[in-house]
Coordinates of C-alpha atoms in Angstrom, one line a residue:
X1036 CA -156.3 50.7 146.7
X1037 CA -154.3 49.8 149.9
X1038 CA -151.8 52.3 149.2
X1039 CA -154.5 54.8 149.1
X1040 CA -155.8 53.4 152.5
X1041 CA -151.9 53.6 153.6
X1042 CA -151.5 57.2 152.8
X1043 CA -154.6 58.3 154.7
X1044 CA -153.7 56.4 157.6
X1045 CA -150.2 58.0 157.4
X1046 CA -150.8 61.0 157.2
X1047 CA -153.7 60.9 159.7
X1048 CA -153.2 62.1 163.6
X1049 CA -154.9 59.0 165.5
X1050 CA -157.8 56.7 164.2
X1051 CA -159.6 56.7 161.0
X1052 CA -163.0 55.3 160.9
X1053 CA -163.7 52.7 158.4
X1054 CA -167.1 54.5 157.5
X1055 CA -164.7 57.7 156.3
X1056 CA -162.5 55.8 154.3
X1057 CA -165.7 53.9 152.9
X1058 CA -166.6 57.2 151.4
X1059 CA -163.2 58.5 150.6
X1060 CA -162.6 55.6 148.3
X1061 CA -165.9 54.8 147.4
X1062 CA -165.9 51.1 148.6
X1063 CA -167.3 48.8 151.1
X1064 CA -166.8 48.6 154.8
X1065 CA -165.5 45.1 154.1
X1066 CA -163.3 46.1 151.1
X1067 CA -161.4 48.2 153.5
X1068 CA -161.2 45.6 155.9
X1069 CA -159.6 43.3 153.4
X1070 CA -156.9 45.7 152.2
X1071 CA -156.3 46.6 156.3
X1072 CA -155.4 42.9 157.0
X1073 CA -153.6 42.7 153.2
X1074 CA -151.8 45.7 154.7
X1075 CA -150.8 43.9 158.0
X1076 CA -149.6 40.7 155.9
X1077 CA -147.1 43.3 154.4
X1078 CA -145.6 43.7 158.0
X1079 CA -148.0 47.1 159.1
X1080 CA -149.2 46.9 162.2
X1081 CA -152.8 48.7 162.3
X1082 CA -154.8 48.9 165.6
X1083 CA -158.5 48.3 165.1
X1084 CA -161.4 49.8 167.1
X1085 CA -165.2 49.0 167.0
X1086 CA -165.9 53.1 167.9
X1087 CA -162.6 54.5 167.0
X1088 CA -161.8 52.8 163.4
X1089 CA -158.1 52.2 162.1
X1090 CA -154.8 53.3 163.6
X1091 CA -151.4 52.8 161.7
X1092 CA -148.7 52.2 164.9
X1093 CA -145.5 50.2 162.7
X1094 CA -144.7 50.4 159.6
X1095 CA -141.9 48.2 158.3
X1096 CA -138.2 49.7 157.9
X1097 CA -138.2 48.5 154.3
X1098 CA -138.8 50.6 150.9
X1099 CA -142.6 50.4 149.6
X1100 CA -142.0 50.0 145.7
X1101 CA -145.5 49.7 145.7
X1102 CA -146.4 52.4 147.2
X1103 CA -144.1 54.9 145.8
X1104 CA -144.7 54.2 142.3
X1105 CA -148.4 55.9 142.9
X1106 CA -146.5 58.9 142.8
X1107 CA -144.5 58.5 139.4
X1108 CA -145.3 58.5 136.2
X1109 CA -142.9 55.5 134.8
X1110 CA -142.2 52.6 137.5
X1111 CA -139.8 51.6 140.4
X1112 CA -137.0 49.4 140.2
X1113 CA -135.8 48.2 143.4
X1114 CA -133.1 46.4 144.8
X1115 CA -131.9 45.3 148.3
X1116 CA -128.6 46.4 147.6
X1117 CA -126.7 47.4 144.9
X1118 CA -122.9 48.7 143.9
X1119 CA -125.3 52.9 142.4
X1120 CA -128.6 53.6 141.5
X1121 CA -127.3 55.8 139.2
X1122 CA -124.9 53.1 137.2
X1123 CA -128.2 50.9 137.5
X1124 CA -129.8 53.3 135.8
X1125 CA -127.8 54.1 132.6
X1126 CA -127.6 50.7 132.1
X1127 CA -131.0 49.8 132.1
X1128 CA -132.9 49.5 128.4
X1129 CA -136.3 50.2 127.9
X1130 CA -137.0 52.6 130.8
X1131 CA -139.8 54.0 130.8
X1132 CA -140.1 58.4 132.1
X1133 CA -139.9 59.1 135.2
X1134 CA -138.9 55.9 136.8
X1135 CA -137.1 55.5 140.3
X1136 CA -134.2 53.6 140.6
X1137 CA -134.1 52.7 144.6
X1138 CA -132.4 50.7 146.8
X1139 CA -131.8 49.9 150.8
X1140 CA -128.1 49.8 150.5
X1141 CA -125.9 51.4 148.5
X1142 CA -122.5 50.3 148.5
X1143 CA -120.3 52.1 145.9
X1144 CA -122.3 55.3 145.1
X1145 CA -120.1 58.5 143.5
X1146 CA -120.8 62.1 144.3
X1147 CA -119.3 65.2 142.6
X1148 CA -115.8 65.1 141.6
X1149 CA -115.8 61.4 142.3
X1150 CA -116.5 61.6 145.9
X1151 CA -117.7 58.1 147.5
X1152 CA -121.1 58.3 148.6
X1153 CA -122.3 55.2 150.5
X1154 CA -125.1 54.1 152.8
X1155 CA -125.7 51.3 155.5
X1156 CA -128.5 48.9 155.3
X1157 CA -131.7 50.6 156.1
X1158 CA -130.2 54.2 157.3
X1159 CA -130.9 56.8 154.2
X1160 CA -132.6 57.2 151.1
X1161 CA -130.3 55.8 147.7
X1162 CA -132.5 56.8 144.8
X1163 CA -132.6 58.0 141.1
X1164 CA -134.7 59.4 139.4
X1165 CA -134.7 58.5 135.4
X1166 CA -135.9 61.2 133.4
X1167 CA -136.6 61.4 129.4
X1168 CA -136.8 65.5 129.2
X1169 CA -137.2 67.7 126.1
X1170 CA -134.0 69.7 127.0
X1171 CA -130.8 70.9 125.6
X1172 CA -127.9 69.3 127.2
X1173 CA -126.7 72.8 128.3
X1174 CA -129.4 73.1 130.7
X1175 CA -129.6 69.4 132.2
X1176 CA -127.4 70.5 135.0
X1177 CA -129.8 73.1 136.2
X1178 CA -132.2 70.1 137.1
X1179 CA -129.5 69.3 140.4
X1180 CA -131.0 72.4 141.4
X1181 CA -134.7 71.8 141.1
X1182 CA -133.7 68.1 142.6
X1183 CA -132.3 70.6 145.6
X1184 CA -134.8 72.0 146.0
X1185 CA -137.5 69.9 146.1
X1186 CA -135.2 68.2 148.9
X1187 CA -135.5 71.6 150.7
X1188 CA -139.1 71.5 150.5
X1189 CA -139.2 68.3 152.7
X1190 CA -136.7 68.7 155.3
X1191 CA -137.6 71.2 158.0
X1192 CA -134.6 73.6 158.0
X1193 CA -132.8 72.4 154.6
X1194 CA -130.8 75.1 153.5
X1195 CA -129.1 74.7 149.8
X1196 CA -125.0 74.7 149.2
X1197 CA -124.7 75.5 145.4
X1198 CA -124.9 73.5 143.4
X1199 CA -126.0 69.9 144.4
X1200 CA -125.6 69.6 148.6
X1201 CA -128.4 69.9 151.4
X1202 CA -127.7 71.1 154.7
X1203 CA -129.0 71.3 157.9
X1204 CA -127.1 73.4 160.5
X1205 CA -124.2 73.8 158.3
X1206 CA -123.6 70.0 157.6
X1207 CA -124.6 67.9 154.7
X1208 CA -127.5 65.6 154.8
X1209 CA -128.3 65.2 151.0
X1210 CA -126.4 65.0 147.8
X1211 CA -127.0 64.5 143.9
X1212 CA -125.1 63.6 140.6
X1213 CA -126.7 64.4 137.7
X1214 CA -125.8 62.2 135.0
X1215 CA -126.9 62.0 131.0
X1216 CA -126.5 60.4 128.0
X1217 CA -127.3 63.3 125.3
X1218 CA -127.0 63.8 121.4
X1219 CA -125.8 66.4 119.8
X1220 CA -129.3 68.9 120.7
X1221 CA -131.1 67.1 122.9
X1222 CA -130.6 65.0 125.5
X1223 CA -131.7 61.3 125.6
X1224 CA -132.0 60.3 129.1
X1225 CA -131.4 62.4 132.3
X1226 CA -130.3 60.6 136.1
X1227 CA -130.3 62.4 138.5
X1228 CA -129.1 60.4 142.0
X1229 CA -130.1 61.7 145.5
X1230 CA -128.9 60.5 148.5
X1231 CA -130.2 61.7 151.8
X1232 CA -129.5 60.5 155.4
X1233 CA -132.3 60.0 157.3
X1234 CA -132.0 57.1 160.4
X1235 CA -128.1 57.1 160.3
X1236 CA -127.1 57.2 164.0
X1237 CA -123.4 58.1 163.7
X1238 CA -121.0 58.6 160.7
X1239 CA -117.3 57.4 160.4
X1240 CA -115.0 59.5 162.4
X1241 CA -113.6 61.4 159.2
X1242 CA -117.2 62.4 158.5
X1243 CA -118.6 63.6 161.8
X1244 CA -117.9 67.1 161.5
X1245 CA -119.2 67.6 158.0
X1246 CA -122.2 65.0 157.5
X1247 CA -125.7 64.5 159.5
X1248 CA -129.0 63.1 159.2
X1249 CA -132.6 63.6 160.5
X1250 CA -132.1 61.6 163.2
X1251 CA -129.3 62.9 164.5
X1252 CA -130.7 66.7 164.3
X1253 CA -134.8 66.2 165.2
X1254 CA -133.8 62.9 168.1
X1255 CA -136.0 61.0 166.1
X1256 CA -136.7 58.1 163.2
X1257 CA -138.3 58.9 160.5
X1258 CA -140.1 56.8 158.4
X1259 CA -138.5 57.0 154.8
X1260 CA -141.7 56.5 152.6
X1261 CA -143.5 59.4 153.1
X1262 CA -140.2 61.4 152.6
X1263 CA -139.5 59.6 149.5
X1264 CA -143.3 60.1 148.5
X1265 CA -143.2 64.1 149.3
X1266 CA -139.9 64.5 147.6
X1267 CA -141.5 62.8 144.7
X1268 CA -144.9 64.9 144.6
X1269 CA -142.3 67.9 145.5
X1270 CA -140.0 67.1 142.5
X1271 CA -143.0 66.4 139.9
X1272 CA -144.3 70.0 140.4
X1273 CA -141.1 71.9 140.5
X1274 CA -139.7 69.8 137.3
X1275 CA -143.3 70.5 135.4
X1276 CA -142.8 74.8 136.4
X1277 CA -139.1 74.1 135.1
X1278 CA -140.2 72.5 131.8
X1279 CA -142.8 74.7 131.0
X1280 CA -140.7 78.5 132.3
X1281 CA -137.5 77.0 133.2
X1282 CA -135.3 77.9 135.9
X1283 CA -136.0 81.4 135.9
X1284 CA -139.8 80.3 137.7
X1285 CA -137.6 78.6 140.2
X1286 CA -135.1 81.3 141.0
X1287 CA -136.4 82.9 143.5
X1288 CA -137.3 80.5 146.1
X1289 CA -133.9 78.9 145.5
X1290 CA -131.9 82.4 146.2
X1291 CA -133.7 82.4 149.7
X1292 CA -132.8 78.8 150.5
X1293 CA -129.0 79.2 149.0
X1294 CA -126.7 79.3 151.8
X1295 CA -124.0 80.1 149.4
X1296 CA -125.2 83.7 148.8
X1297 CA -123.1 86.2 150.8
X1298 CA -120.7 84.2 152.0
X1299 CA -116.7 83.6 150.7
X1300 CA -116.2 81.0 148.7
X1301 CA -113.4 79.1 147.2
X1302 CA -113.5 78.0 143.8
X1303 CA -110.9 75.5 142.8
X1304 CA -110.3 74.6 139.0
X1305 CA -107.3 72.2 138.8
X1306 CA -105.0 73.6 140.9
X1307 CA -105.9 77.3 140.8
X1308 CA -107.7 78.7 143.9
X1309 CA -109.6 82.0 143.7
X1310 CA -111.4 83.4 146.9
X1311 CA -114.2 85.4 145.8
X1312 CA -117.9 87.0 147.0
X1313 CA -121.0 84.9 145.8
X1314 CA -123.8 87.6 145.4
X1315 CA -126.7 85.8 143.5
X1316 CA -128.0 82.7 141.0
X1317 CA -128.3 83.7 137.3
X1318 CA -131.5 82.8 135.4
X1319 CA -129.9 80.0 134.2
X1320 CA -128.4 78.5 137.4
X1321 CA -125.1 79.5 137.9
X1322 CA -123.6 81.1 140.4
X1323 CA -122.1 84.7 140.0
X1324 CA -119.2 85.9 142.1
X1325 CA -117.6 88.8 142.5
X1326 CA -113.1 88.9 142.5
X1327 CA -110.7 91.0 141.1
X1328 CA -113.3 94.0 141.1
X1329 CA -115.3 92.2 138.7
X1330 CA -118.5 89.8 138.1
X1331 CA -117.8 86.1 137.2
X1332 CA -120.0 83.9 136.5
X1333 CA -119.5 80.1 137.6
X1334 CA -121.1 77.2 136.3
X1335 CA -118.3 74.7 136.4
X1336 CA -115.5 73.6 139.2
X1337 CA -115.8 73.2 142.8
X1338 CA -117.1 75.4 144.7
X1339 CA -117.0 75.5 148.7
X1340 CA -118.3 77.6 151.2
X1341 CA -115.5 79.2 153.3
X1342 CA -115.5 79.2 156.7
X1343 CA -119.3 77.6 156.7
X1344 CA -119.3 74.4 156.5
X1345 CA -117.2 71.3 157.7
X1346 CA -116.7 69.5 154.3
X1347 CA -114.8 72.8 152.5

């Protein structure tokens, strides 16, 4: 119940009287008091007026497992820091669906192609999500781009780099590797691992020019909760449409939030190069480009935006 209190007080724009949350809930003045001052023993600082109600001023810089697992359907492992969530993940037994894997530091996290993907005490959000879906292992891969999405849906002018970045003003804020272990028609477990920089103040010199966070576009700290709780409640309704139409249901809003569309990109296999025109997302997911005269379709290799971003 004091998560529920939490949430209202969240999301509410000044006090909240204790008679309305009385109601909401359907408890007793006194009830709320005692989860208010639980609330402050978990390091929230909550203002209290005798005319005015409750006000939530601090909350502490620290992932809420408690409070994020009201919005999943399995449970949340957490950790203060750890080498992935992703690598946690696999090699957890007995996980139940849709469990998060979270943490406040993660210090040896991969991206695509291997990439490093790493973040300082406190900063971003390090998550994954553990999913048990009843999928083919050929389309697992289109659920980076519901992931991307959802992540659009949160942050104020998130644009979408096909297939698995997030960008704001042309640099990249949020990335996820989706991983699986699969037989040979299904697969058994899906991970999909999002990183998104949030609080991070400055980036190693090597990075500047291609990475951001919120705080360094909006001039302000965000609390990572309640972005963590709206990706979640994001994520649940996209991944139900996707399970029950797949991607197709999705397509559209993803072309309009897909900075790759026409634009030049470079798509690198090995050590061939091609330069070609991306025009639009398939029904499955991929990404169809025009070289040569001629439609390709691409659902495998690197793929960078020319002449867009900072990380090509």
């Amino acid at each position: 119940m004091k998560y529920k209190i939490l949430e209202l007080l969240t999301r509410a724009d000044g006090y909240v009287s204790g008679e309305k949350i009385s109601e909401k809930f359907n408890i007793s003045r006194s009830a709320v008091w005692k989860h208010i001052n639980a609330l402050r023993k978990d390091g929230y600082e909550i203002n209290s007026s005798t005319n005015k109600g409750y006000r939530l001023t601090v909350r502490p810089d620290t992932i809420d497992a408690g409070l994020l697992e009201k919005h999943l359907t399995g449970r949340v492992y957490y950790a203060k820091e750890i080498k992935s969530t992703n690598l946690w993940a696999k090699s957890a037994e007995d996980v139940p669906d849709g469990s998060l894997f979270i943490t406040e530091s993660q210090t040896g996290g991969r991206g695509r192609l291997g990439r490093t993907w790493s973040s300082p005490m406190g900063d971003g959000i390090c998550m994954s999500l553990y999913l048990k879906p009843e999928i083919s292992p050929a389309i697992v891969s289109q659920l980076t781009l519901v992931a991307g999405l959802a992540v659009s849906r949160v942050i104020e002018d998130a644009k979408i780099k096909w297939p698995n970045d997030v960008l704001i003003d042309d640099k990249k804020i949020c990335g996820i590797l989706t991983e699986m272990s699969a037989e040979m028609d299904r697969a058994e477990f899906v991970v999909i691992g999002i990183g998104i920089n949030i609080n991070n103040t400055s980036f190693p010199e090597d990075l500047a020019d291609k990475a951001t966070s919120l705080y360094i576009e909006k001039g302000v700290k965000y609390d990572r909760n309640t972005i963590i709780t709206d990706f979640l409640d994001n994520f649940r309704t996209l991944y139900n449409d996707f399970l029950k139409h797949g991607f197709l249901a999705l397509k559209a809003e993803y072309e309009e939030k897909c900075v790759t569309l026409g634009r030049k990109v470079r798509i690198i296999r090995g050590e061939k190069e091609v330069i070609a025109d991306a025009v639009r997302i398939t029904d499955g997911g991929e990404l169809v480009v025009i070289y040569g005269g001629k439609e390709t379709i691409i659902n495998s290799g690197e793929v960078s935006v020319r002449g867009l971003l900072g990380y090509n």
